[in-house]
Coordinates of C-alpha atoms in Angstrom, one line a residue:
M16 CA -14.3 -44.0 98.5
M17 CA -15.2 -42.8 95.0
K18 CA -12.4 -40.8 93.3
K19 CA -13.0 -38.3 90.5
T20 CA -10.4 -38.2 87.9
A21 CA -9.4 -35.3 85.7
K22 CA -11.1 -37.0 82.8
D23 CA -14.4 -37.2 84.9
L24 CA -14.1 -33.5 85.7
Q25 CA -13.6 -32.3 82.1
Y26 CA -17.3 -31.9 81.8
V27 CA -17.1 -28.9 84.1
K28 CA -15.7 -26.9 81.2
W29 CA -19.1 -27.4 79.5
L30 CA -21.3 -26.6 82.5
S31 CA -23.2 -23.4 82.2
A32 CA -23.3 -20.9 84.9
E33 CA -26.8 -22.0 85.7
D34 CA -25.6 -25.7 86.0
M35 CA -22.9 -24.6 88.4
H36 CA -25.4 -22.5 90.4
L37 CA -27.8 -25.4 90.7
A38 CA -25.0 -27.7 91.8
S39 CA -23.9 -25.2 94.4
K40 CA -27.5 -24.8 95.7
G41 CA -27.8 -28.6 95.9
W42 CA -24.6 -28.9 97.9
L43 CA -25.8 -26.1 100.2
S44 CA -29.0 -28.0 100.7
E45 CA -27.2 -31.2 101.5
L46 CA -24.8 -29.6 103.9
N47 CA -27.7 -27.8 105.7
F48 CA -29.5 -31.1 106.1
I49 CA -26.3 -32.7 107.3
K50 CA -26.0 -29.9 109.9
D51 CA -29.4 -31.1 111.2
E52 CA -28.2 -34.7 111.2
H53 CA -25.2 -33.7 113.2
R54 CA -27.5 -32.2 115.9
F55 CA -29.4 -35.5 115.9
F56 CA -26.2 -37.4 116.3
E57 CA -25.2 -35.3 119.3
D58 CA -28.6 -36.0 120.8
V59 CA -28.2 -39.7 120.2
I60 CA -24.8 -39.7 121.7
T61 CA -26.0 -37.8 124.7
T62 CA -28.9 -40.2 125.1
F63 CA -26.7 -43.3 124.8
T64 CA -23.6 -42.0 126.6
S65 CA -23.5 -44.7 129.3
E66 CA -24.2 -47.4 126.7
L67 CA -21.5 -46.1 124.4
V68 CA -19.0 -46.2 127.4
A69 CA -20.0 -49.8 128.1
Y70 CA -20.2 -50.8 124.4
G71 CA -17.2 -52.8 123.3
D72 CA -14.0 -50.9 123.2
F73 CA -14.5 -47.4 124.7
S74 CA -11.8 -46.1 122.3
D75 CA -14.0 -47.0 119.4
S76 CA -16.8 -44.9 120.9
L77 CA -14.4 -42.0 121.3
E78 CA -13.2 -42.4 117.7
I79 CA -16.8 -42.2 116.4
I80 CA -17.5 -39.2 118.5
D81 CA -14.3 -37.5 117.3
A82 CA -15.2 -38.5 113.7
I83 CA -18.6 -36.8 114.1
N84 CA -16.9 -33.6 115.4
Q85 CA -14.5 -33.6 112.5
S86 CA -17.3 -34.2 110.0
E87 CA -19.2 -31.2 111.5
K88 CA -16.1 -29.0 111.2
Q89 CA -15.5 -30.1 107.6
S90 CA -19.2 -29.5 106.8
Q91 CA -18.9 -26.0 108.1
T92 CA -15.7 -25.4 106.1
L93 CA -17.4 -26.7 102.9
L94 CA -20.6 -24.7 103.6
H95 CA -18.5 -21.5 103.8
A96 CA -16.4 -22.4 100.7
I97 CA -19.6 -23.1 98.6
K98 CA -21.3 -19.9 99.8
T99 CA -18.2 -17.9 98.8
H100 CA -18.0 -19.8 95.5
E101 CA -21.7 -19.0 94.9
S102 CA -21.1 -15.3 95.6
K103 CA -18.6 -15.2 92.8
L104 CA -21.0 -16.6 90.2
S105 CA -21.4 -13.2 88.7
I106 CA -18.0 -13.6 87.0
M107 CA -19.7 -16.2 84.8
V108 CA -22.8 -14.2 83.9
D109 CA -21.7 -10.6 83.8
G110 CA -21.3 -10.6 80.0
I111 CA -17.7 -9.4 80.3
D112 CA -15.0 -11.7 78.9
Q113 CA -12.7 -12.4 81.9
I114 CA -11.1 -15.6 80.6
E115 CA -8.7 -16.1 83.5
E116 CA -11.3 -15.4 86.2
E117 CA -13.8 -17.7 84.5
K118 CA -11.2 -20.5 84.3
A119 CA -10.4 -20.0 87.9
Y120 CA -14.1 -20.2 88.8
A121 CA -14.5 -23.4 86.8
Q122 CA -11.4 -24.9 88.5
E123 CA -12.8 -23.9 91.9
H124 CA -16.0 -25.7 90.9
R125 CA -14.0 -28.8 89.9
D126 CA -12.3 -28.7 93.3
L127 CA -15.6 -28.4 95.1
I128 CA -16.9 -31.4 93.1
V129 CA -14.0 -33.5 94.4
A130 CA -14.3 -32.2 97.9
M131 CA -18.0 -32.7 98.1
T132 CA -17.8 -36.2 96.6
A133 CA -15.1 -37.2 99.1
Y134 CA -16.9 -35.6 102.1
L135 CA -20.3 -37.2 101.2
S136 CA -18.6 -40.6 100.8
D137 CA -16.9 -40.3 104.2
Y138 CA -20.0 -39.0 105.8
K139 CA -22.1 -41.9 104.6
S140 CA -19.5 -44.3 106.0
L141 CA -19.6 -42.4 109.4
K142 CA -23.4 -42.6 109.5
L143 CA -23.4 -46.3 108.8
Q144 CA -20.8 -46.9 111.6
L145 CA -22.9 -44.8 114.1
F146 CA -26.1 -46.5 113.2
E147 CA -24.5 -50.0 113.5
I148 CA -23.3 -49.1 117.0
I149 CA -26.7 -47.7 118.1
K150 CA -28.4 -50.8 116.6
C151 CA -26.1 -53.1 118.6
I152 CA -26.8 -51.1 121.8
K153 CA -30.5 -51.2 121.2
K154 CA -30.4 -54.9 120.5
D155 CA -28.4 -55.5 123.7
N156 CA -30.8 -53.3 125.7
K157 CA -33.8 -55.3 124.3
N158 CA -32.1 -58.6 125.2
E159 CA -31.4 -57.4 128.7
H160 CA -35.0 -56.4 129.2
L161 CA -36.2 -59.8 127.9
I162 CA -33.8 -61.6 130.3
D163 CA -34.9 -59.5 133.3
R164 CA -38.6 -60.5 132.8
P165 CA -39.9 -63.3 135.1

């Protein structure tokens, strides 16, 4: 997992309101796409339920299903946090010097950078695990069909 250090996050002090807005919009777009992927994963799991039960250790299948559910919940939490963060952007562009509020907004943005980086790293790992399981199931199904042929 890629960790962001305080030194790596210092550049946030120099980000303009527009840069933070664009980053937030990008995160929202990614999370909305992930929401669609979660629906796809649910369909895949529904389609391959019996194979998942039969595949290897059933507890592994349960773990991946639980991880998908946890990822979906975390995605919703981040989506809400970023929408709330985005709604506060006016603090940065209203032309009024509100030093403490602006510092707090920048700190919140740094926290979101860290949270999104960690989430996306974990999510990528989850997808790879799920795809590997489905790939093995499909390969086993293909081999079974080849063996069953006369």
